Coordinates of C-alpha atoms (C1' of nucleotides) in Angstrom, one line a residue:
Chain K
X1499 CA 7.3 -38.3 16.7
X1500 CA 7.3 -36.1 13.7
X1501 CA 4.3 -37.7 12.1
X1502 CA 2.1 -37.5 15.2
X1503 CA 3.3 -34.0 15.6
X1504 CA 2.3 -32.8 12.2
X1505 CA -1.1 -34.4 12.7
X1506 CA -1.8 -32.9 16.1
X1507 CA -4.5 -30.3 16.2
X1508 CA -2.5 -28.1 18.6
X1509 CA 0.1 -27.4 15.9
X1510 CA 0.8 -23.7 15.9
X1511 CA 2.8 -22.8 12.8
X1512 CA 1.7 -23.5 9.2
X1513 CA 3.2 -26.4 7.2
X1514 CA 5.5 -25.7 4.3
X1515 CA 2.6 -26.2 1.9
X1516 CA 0.3 -23.9 3.7
X1517 CA 3.0 -21.3 3.9
X1518 CA 3.6 -21.6 0.2
X1519 CA -0.1 -21.2 -0.5
X1520 CA -0.2 -18.1 1.8
X1521 CA 2.8 -16.5 0.2
X1522 CA 1.5 -17.1 -3.3
X1523 CA -1.9 -15.8 -2.3
X1524 CA -0.8 -12.6 -0.7
X1525 CA 2.0 -11.7 -3.0
X1526 CA -0.1 -12.3 -6.1
X1527 CA -3.1 -10.3 -4.9
X1528 CA -0.7 -7.5 -4.2
X1529 CA 0.9 -7.6 -7.6
X1530 CA -2.5 -7.8 -9.2
X1531 CA -3.6 -4.7 -7.4
X1532 CA -0.5 -2.9 -8.4
X1533 CA -0.7 -3.8 -12.1
X1534 CA -4.4 -2.9 -12.2
X1535 CA -3.6 0.4 -10.4
X1536 CA -0.9 1.4 -12.9
X1537 CA -3.1 0.6 -15.8
X1538 CA -5.8 2.7 -14.5
X1539 CA -3.4 5.5 -13.9
X1540 CA -1.9 5.2 -17.3
X1541 CA -5.3 5.1 -19.1
X1542 CA -7.1 7.7 -17.2
X1543 CA -4.8 9.6 -14.9
X1544 CA -6.8 8.4 -11.9
X1545 CA -5.4 6.4 -9.0
X1546 CA -7.3 3.5 -7.5
X1547 CA -8.3 5.8 -4.6
X1548 CA -9.6 8.4 -7.0
X1549 CA -11.6 5.8 -8.8
X1550 CA -13.1 4.5 -5.5
X1551 CA -14.1 8.0 -4.5
X1552 CA -15.6 8.8 -7.9
X1553 CA -17.4 5.5 -8.1
X1554 CA -19.0 6.0 -4.7
X1555 CA -20.1 9.5 -5.6
X1556 CA -21.5 8.4 -8.9
X1557 CA -23.7 5.9 -7.1
X1558 CA -25.0 8.4 -4.6
X1559 CA -28.2 10.4 -4.7
X1560 CA -27.6 13.6 -6.5
X1561 CA -23.9 12.8 -6.8
X1562 CA -23.0 14.2 -3.5
X1563 CA -22.2 12.7 -0.1
X1564 CA -21.3 13.9 3.4
X1565 CA -17.6 13.3 3.9
X1566 CA -18.1 10.6 6.6
X1567 CA -20.8 8.8 4.6
X1568 CA -18.3 8.6 1.7
X1569 CA -15.7 7.3 4.1
X1570 CA -18.1 4.5 5.3
X1571 CA -19.0 3.6 1.7
X1572 CA -15.5 2.9 0.6
X1573 CA -14.3 1.8 4.1
X1574 CA -11.7 4.4 4.7
X1575 CA -10.7 6.3 7.8
X1576 CA -11.8 9.9 8.0
X1577 CA -8.4 11.2 8.0
X1578 CA -7.3 9.2 5.0
X1579 CA -10.3 10.5 3.1
X1580 CA -9.7 14.1 4.1
X1581 CA -6.1 14.0 2.8
X1582 CA -7.2 12.3 -0.4
X1583 CA -10.1 14.8 -0.9
X1584 CA -7.6 17.6 -0.5
X1585 CA -5.4 16.2 -3.2
X1586 CA -8.3 15.5 -5.5
X1587 CA -9.7 19.0 -5.0
X1588 CA -6.3 20.5 -5.9
X1589 CA -6.5 18.6 -9.1
X1590 CA -10.0 19.8 -9.9
X1591 CA -11.7 16.4 -9.7
X1592 CA -14.1 17.2 -6.9
X1593 CA -15.4 20.0 -4.8
X1594 CA -16.1 20.5 -1.2
X1595 CA -19.5 22.2 -0.5
X1596 CA -20.6 23.4 2.9
X1597 CA -23.4 21.5 4.4
X1598 CA -26.5 23.5 5.1
X1599 CA -27.9 21.4 7.9
X1600 CA -24.6 21.0 9.8
X1601 CA -22.0 23.8 9.9
X1602 CA -19.3 21.4 10.7
X1603 CA -20.0 19.2 7.7
X1604 CA -18.7 19.1 4.2
X1605 CA -20.4 17.6 1.2
X1606 CA -18.3 16.2 -1.6
X1607 CA -19.3 16.3 -5.2
X1608 CA -17.4 15.6 -8.4
X1609 CA -16.7 18.4 -10.8
X1610 CA -17.5 18.1 -14.5
X1611 CA -13.9 17.1 -15.1
X1612 CA -14.2 14.5 -12.3
X1613 CA -17.3 13.0 -13.9
X1614 CA -15.6 12.9 -17.3
X1615 CA -12.5 11.3 -15.9
X1616 CA -14.6 8.6 -14.2
X1617 CA -16.7 7.9 -17.2
X1618 CA -13.5 7.5 -19.3
X1619 CA -11.8 5.3 -16.7
X1620 CA -14.7 2.9 -16.0
X1621 CA -14.9 0.7 -19.1
X1622 CA -11.2 0.2 -19.5
X1623 CA -10.9 -0.6 -15.8
X1624 CA -13.6 -3.2 -16.0
X1625 CA -12.1 -4.7 -19.1
X1626 CA -8.7 -4.9 -17.2
X1627 CA -10.4 -6.8 -14.4
X1628 CA -11.8 -9.2 -16.8
X1629 CA -8.5 -9.7 -18.6
X1630 CA -6.3 -10.1 -15.5
X1631 CA -8.7 -11.8 -13.1
X1632 CA -11.7 -13.4 -14.7
X1633 CA -9.9 -14.6 -17.9
X1634 CA -7.0 -16.0 -15.8
X1635 CA -9.3 -18.4 -14.0
X1636 CA -11.8 -21.1 -14.8
X1637 CA -15.4 -20.2 -13.9
X1638 CA -15.2 -22.6 -11.0
X1639 CA -12.1 -20.8 -9.8
X1640 CA -13.7 -17.5 -9.9
X1641 CA -16.5 -18.8 -7.7
X1642 CA -14.0 -20.4 -5.4
X1643 CA -12.0 -17.2 -5.1
X1644 CA -15.1 -15.4 -4.0
X1645 CA -15.9 -18.1 -1.5
X1646 CA -12.4 -18.1 -0.1
X1647 CA -12.4 -14.4 0.3
X1648 CA -15.8 -14.5 2.0
X1649 CA -14.6 -17.2 4.4
X1650 CA -11.4 -15.2 5.2
X1651 CA -13.4 -12.0 5.8
X1652 CA -15.9 -13.8 8.0
X1653 CA -13.1 -15.3 10.0
X1654 CA -11.4 -11.9 10.2
X1655 CA -14.5 -10.2 11.5
X1656 CA -15.0 -12.9 14.1
X1657 CA -11.4 -12.5 15.2
X1658 CA -11.7 -8.7 15.3
X1659 CA -14.7 -8.9 17.6
X1660 CA -12.9 -10.9 20.2
Chain Q
X1401 CA -30.5 -9.9 -27.6
X1402 CA -29.5 -9.7 -24.0
X1403 CA -29.2 -13.5 -23.6
X1404 CA -27.0 -14.1 -26.6
X1405 CA -25.0 -11.0 -25.6
X1406 CA -24.1 -12.4 -22.2
X1407 CA -23.1 -15.7 -23.6
X1408 CA -20.9 -14.3 -26.4
X1409 CA -17.2 -14.9 -26.0
X1410 CA -16.4 -11.3 -27.0
X1411 CA -18.0 -9.9 -23.9
X1412 CA -15.7 -7.2 -22.5
X1413 CA -16.8 -6.4 -19.0
X1414 CA -17.3 -8.8 -16.1
X1415 CA -20.7 -10.0 -15.0
X1416 CA -22.1 -8.9 -11.7
X1417 CA -21.1 -12.1 -10.1
X1418 CA -17.6 -12.0 -11.4
X1419 CA -17.3 -8.4 -10.2
X1420 CA -18.6 -9.4 -6.8
X1421 CA -16.0 -12.2 -6.6
X1422 CA -13.3 -9.8 -7.7
X1423 CA -14.2 -7.1 -5.1
X1424 CA -14.4 -9.6 -2.4
X1425 CA -11.0 -11.1 -3.4
X1426 CA -9.1 -7.9 -3.6
X1427 CA -10.6 -6.1 -0.7
X1428 CA -10.3 -9.1 1.6
X1429 CA -6.7 -9.8 0.7
X1430 CA -5.9 -6.2 1.4
X1431 CA -7.6 -6.2 4.8
X1432 CA -5.8 -9.4 5.6
X1433 CA -2.5 -7.9 4.8
X1434 CA -3.2 -4.9 6.9
X1435 CA -4.4 -6.8 9.9
X1436 CA -1.4 -9.1 9.8
X1437 CA 0.8 -6.1 9.3
X1438 CA -0.5 -4.3 12.4
X1439 CA -0.3 -7.4 14.5
X1440 CA 3.3 -7.8 13.5
X1441 CA 4.0 -4.2 14.2
X1442 CA 2.3 -4.4 17.6
X1443 CA 4.1 -7.6 18.7
X1444 CA 7.6 -6.9 17.4
X1445 CA 7.9 -3.3 16.3
X1446 CA 8.7 -4.5 12.8
X1447 CA 6.7 -3.6 9.7
X1448 CA 6.0 -6.1 7.0
X1449 CA 8.8 -4.7 5.0
X1450 CA 11.2 -4.9 7.8
X1451 CA 10.2 -8.6 8.3
X1452 CA 10.7 -9.4 4.6
X1453 CA 14.2 -7.8 4.6
X1454 CA 15.2 -9.6 7.8
X1455 CA 13.8 -12.9 6.6
X1456 CA 15.7 -12.7 3.3
X1457 CA 18.9 -11.9 5.2
X1458 CA 18.4 -14.7 7.7
X1459 CA 18.1 -17.2 4.8
X1460 CA 21.3 -15.9 3.1
X1461 CA 24.8 -17.3 3.3
X1462 CA 26.6 -15.6 6.1
X1463 CA 23.5 -13.4 6.8
X1464 CA 24.6 -10.8 4.2
X1465 CA 23.5 -9.9 0.8
X1466 CA 24.4 -7.4 -1.9
X1467 CA 21.7 -4.8 -2.0
X1468 CA 20.4 -5.8 -5.4
X1469 CA 20.4 -9.5 -4.7
X1470 CA 18.3 -8.7 -1.7
X1471 CA 16.0 -6.6 -3.9
X1472 CA 15.6 -9.6 -6.2
X1473 CA 14.9 -12.0 -3.4
X1474 CA 12.0 -10.0 -2.1
X1475 CA 10.9 -8.6 -5.4
X1476 CA 11.4 -4.9 -4.7
X1477 CA 12.7 -2.2 -6.8
X1478 CA 16.2 -1.0 -6.0
X1479 CA 15.0 2.4 -5.0
X1480 CA 12.3 1.1 -2.7
X1481 CA 14.9 -1.0 -1.0
X1482 CA 17.4 1.8 -0.7
X1483 CA 14.9 4.0 1.1
X1484 CA 13.8 1.2 3.3
X1485 CA 17.3 0.2 4.2
X1486 CA 18.0 3.8 5.1
X1487 CA 15.1 3.8 7.6
X1488 CA 16.1 0.4 9.0
X1489 CA 19.7 1.5 9.4
X1490 CA 18.5 4.6 11.3
X1491 CA 16.6 2.4 13.7
X1492 CA 19.6 0.2 14.2
X1493 CA 18.2 -3.0 12.7
X1494 CA 20.7 -3.5 9.9
X1495 CA 24.1 -2.2 8.7
X1496 CA 25.5 -1.3 5.3
X1497 CA 29.0 -2.7 4.7
X1498 CA 31.1 -1.7 1.7
X1499 CA 31.6 -4.5 -0.7
X1500 CA 35.2 -5.6 -1.2
X1501 CA 34.9 -6.8 -4.8
X1502 CA 32.9 -3.9 -6.2
X1503 CA 33.4 -0.4 -4.8
X1504 CA 30.0 0.7 -6.0
X1505 CA 28.3 -2.1 -4.1
X1506 CA 26.8 -2.3 -0.6
X1507 CA 26.3 -5.4 1.4
X1508 CA 23.4 -5.5 3.9
X1509 CA 23.6 -7.4 7.2
X1510 CA 21.4 -7.4 10.2
X1511 CA 22.7 -6.0 13.5
X1512 CA 22.4 -8.1 16.7
X1513 CA 19.3 -6.1 17.5
X1514 CA 17.9 -6.8 14.0
X1515 CA 18.5 -10.5 14.5
X1516 CA 16.8 -10.5 17.9
X1517 CA 13.8 -8.6 16.6
X1518 CA 13.4 -11.0 13.7
X1519 CA 13.7 -14.1 16.0
X1520 CA 11.1 -12.6 18.3
X1521 CA 8.7 -11.7 15.5
X1522 CA 8.9 -14.9 13.6
X1523 CA 6.9 -17.4 15.6
X1524 CA 4.0 -15.0 16.4
X1525 CA 3.8 -14.0 12.8
X1526 CA 3.6 -17.6 11.6
X1527 CA 1.0 -18.3 14.2
X1528 CA -1.0 -15.3 13.0
X1529 CA -0.9 -16.6 9.4
X1530 CA -2.2 -19.9 10.7
X1531 CA -5.0 -18.2 12.7
X1532 CA -6.1 -15.8 10.1
X1533 CA -5.5 -17.7 6.8
X1534 CA -5.1 -21.4 7.3
X1535 CA -7.7 -21.8 10.1
X1536 CA -10.2 -19.7 8.2
X1537 CA -10.3 -22.2 5.3
X1538 CA -10.8 -25.9 4.7
X1539 CA -7.7 -27.8 3.6
X1540 CA -9.1 -27.9 0.1
X1541 CA -9.6 -24.2 0.1
X1542 CA -6.0 -23.6 1.2
X1543 CA -4.9 -25.6 -1.8
X1544 CA -7.4 -23.9 -4.1
X1545 CA -6.2 -20.5 -2.9
X1546 CA -2.6 -21.4 -3.8
X1547 CA -3.7 -22.7 -7.2
X1548 CA -5.8 -19.6 -7.9
X1549 CA -2.9 -17.4 -7.0
X1550 CA -0.5 -19.4 -9.2
X1551 CA -2.9 -19.1 -12.1
X1552 CA -3.3 -15.4 -11.7
X1553 CA 0.4 -14.9 -11.4
X1554 CA 1.1 -17.0 -14.6
X1555 CA -1.5 -15.1 -16.5
X1556 CA -0.1 -11.8 -15.2
X1557 CA 3.4 -12.7 -16.3
X1558 CA 2.2 -13.7 -19.7
X1559 CA 0.3 -10.4 -20.0
X1560 CA 3.4 -8.5 -18.9
X1561 CA 5.6 -10.1 -21.6
X1562 CA 3.3 -8.9 -24.3
Chain A
dA51 C1' -27.9 30.6 29.4
dC52 C1' -23.9 27.7 30.1
dC53 C1' -21.1 23.9 30.4
dC54 C1' -19.7 19.5 28.5
dG55 C1' -19.3 15.4 26.3
dG56 C1' -19.7 13.6 21.5
dT57 C1' -19.1 14.2 16.6
dG58 C1' -17.5 15.9 11.8
dG59 C1' -13.6 17.0 9.8
dT60 C1' -8.8 18.8 9.4
dT61 C1' -3.9 18.9 10.3
dG62 C1' 1.0 17.6 11.0
dA63 C1' 4.4 14.1 11.7
dT64 C1' 6.1 10.1 10.1
dG65 C1' 6.6 5.9 7.4
dT66 C1' 6.1 4.0 3.0
dG67 C1' 6.1 3.3 -2.4
dT68 C1' 7.1 5.1 -7.2
dC69 C1' 9.4 7.6 -10.7
dA70 C1' 13.0 10.1 -12.8
dA71 C1' 17.4 11.9 -12.3
dT72 C1' 22.0 11.4 -10.5
dT73 C1' 26.5 9.7 -8.9
dA74 C1' 30.3 6.8 -9.1
dG75 C1' 32.6 2.8 -10.1
dA76 C1' 33.2 -1.1 -13.7
dC77 C1' 33.8 -2.6 -18.4
dT78 C1' 34.9 -2.6 -23.4
dC79 C1' 36.8 -1.4 -27.5
dG80 C1' 39.6 1.2 -30.5
Chain H
dC152 C1' 45.1 4.8 -22.1
dG153 C1' 40.5 7.3 -22.9
dA154 C1' 35.7 7.8 -24.5
dG155 C1' 31.5 5.7 -24.3
dT156 C1' 28.5 2.7 -22.1
dC157 C1' 26.6 -0.2 -18.6
dT158 C1' 25.5 -1.1 -13.8
dA159 C1' 24.9 -0.4 -8.5
dA160 C1' 23.0 2.3 -5.6
dT161 C1' 21.3 6.7 -3.9
dT162 C1' 18.6 10.9 -4.0
dG163 C1' 14.6 14.1 -4.4
dA164 C1' 10.0 15.0 -5.4
dC165 C1' 5.7 13.5 -4.9
dA166 C1' 1.5 10.4 -3.8
dC167 C1' -0.3 7.8 -0.3
dA168 C1' -1.6 5.7 4.6
dT169 C1' -1.8 6.0 9.6
dC170 C1' -1.8 8.0 14.1
dA171 C1' -2.4 11.3 17.3
dA172 C1' -3.7 15.8 18.3
dC173 C1' -6.8 19.4 17.3
dC174 C1' -10.8 22.8 16.2
dA175 C1' -15.4 23.9 15.7
dC176 C1' -19.8 22.8 16.1
dC177 C1' -23.8 20.0 17.8
dG178 C1' -27.0 18.7 21.3
dG179 C1' -28.4 17.6 26.0
dG180 C1' -28.7 18.5 30.8
dT181 C1' -29.0 21.5 34.5

DNA sequence: ACCCGGTGGTTGATGTGTCAATTAGACTCG
DNA sequence: CGAGTCTAATTGACACATCAACCACCGGGT
């Protein structure tokens, strides 16, 4: 009954091929992140987290954001951001400024050094993305990768709601 | 010259669309890993790392491996494995055994509790992979995802060699 | 005015990953 | 054998993520 079994819709565990695709997908994306991260670090002294923070700030009005808005922008938990901001502040990349309209609040803004580091990191980072992602794939594959990711995300959000 | 520019082969930074695909790809794969990881943790008390270690051991001859063979199997650095093994040992999931043929060496083997935890974790984990990855995609997309990952990996390895 | 629930943000504990340095046994060659 | 070298594995220091308290302030109701 093996044949009927593998064709049945109620099957619960992935096939060998599906599993291979899964492993390849998840392991490679991980490796890619890590290679890109260490390149960024080597070239600019910024971690991927630092870059994300500085990118969000650079896109903000007046280069400053409330801590929780920043957290929303980059999709981090408050606590994670708070710890990270602390480390970045110690390194002189950003500053915490008290918020005038809410005494609880903090506004985050990059220092001159932070802005410089981000400007220096940006172009090489984008080039690395091109080299390691875009250039590795056919144009159709790049599109497909985006669609696959979108489908996964949509499914994930649907699953999370339930 | 904007048109000629964007068509030139020497272009160094990704287009907006390419960048969107990249961000979607990398962020989604990350989120997927994290959701799957917390499910595993919730259902079995094992982290993704624990699972990888126990899986490799379960596939080994006699359920035991030299520390560095284990590291190779799962693609970790020695040091990372050593730290992780220490934590797993403290939790009673595995044991370190001295190696007879090489006094420097350690062999790693799961405890009864470790084997139980792995057995209990395995089926739900595979089901979760099916639910969150396989079921989110068309069969063609699953294949494409595997091919994209393979292409990225191949390109990455080639880049690393240089 | 006062209490109280909600919110913005921080903190500490713990688990995890990386790098560089270290320890200790194995191996080789004169 | 003995010095130099290679290798297996561990260690310590640090960056990072997550979780569960926690503190201080806001704002609304009475």
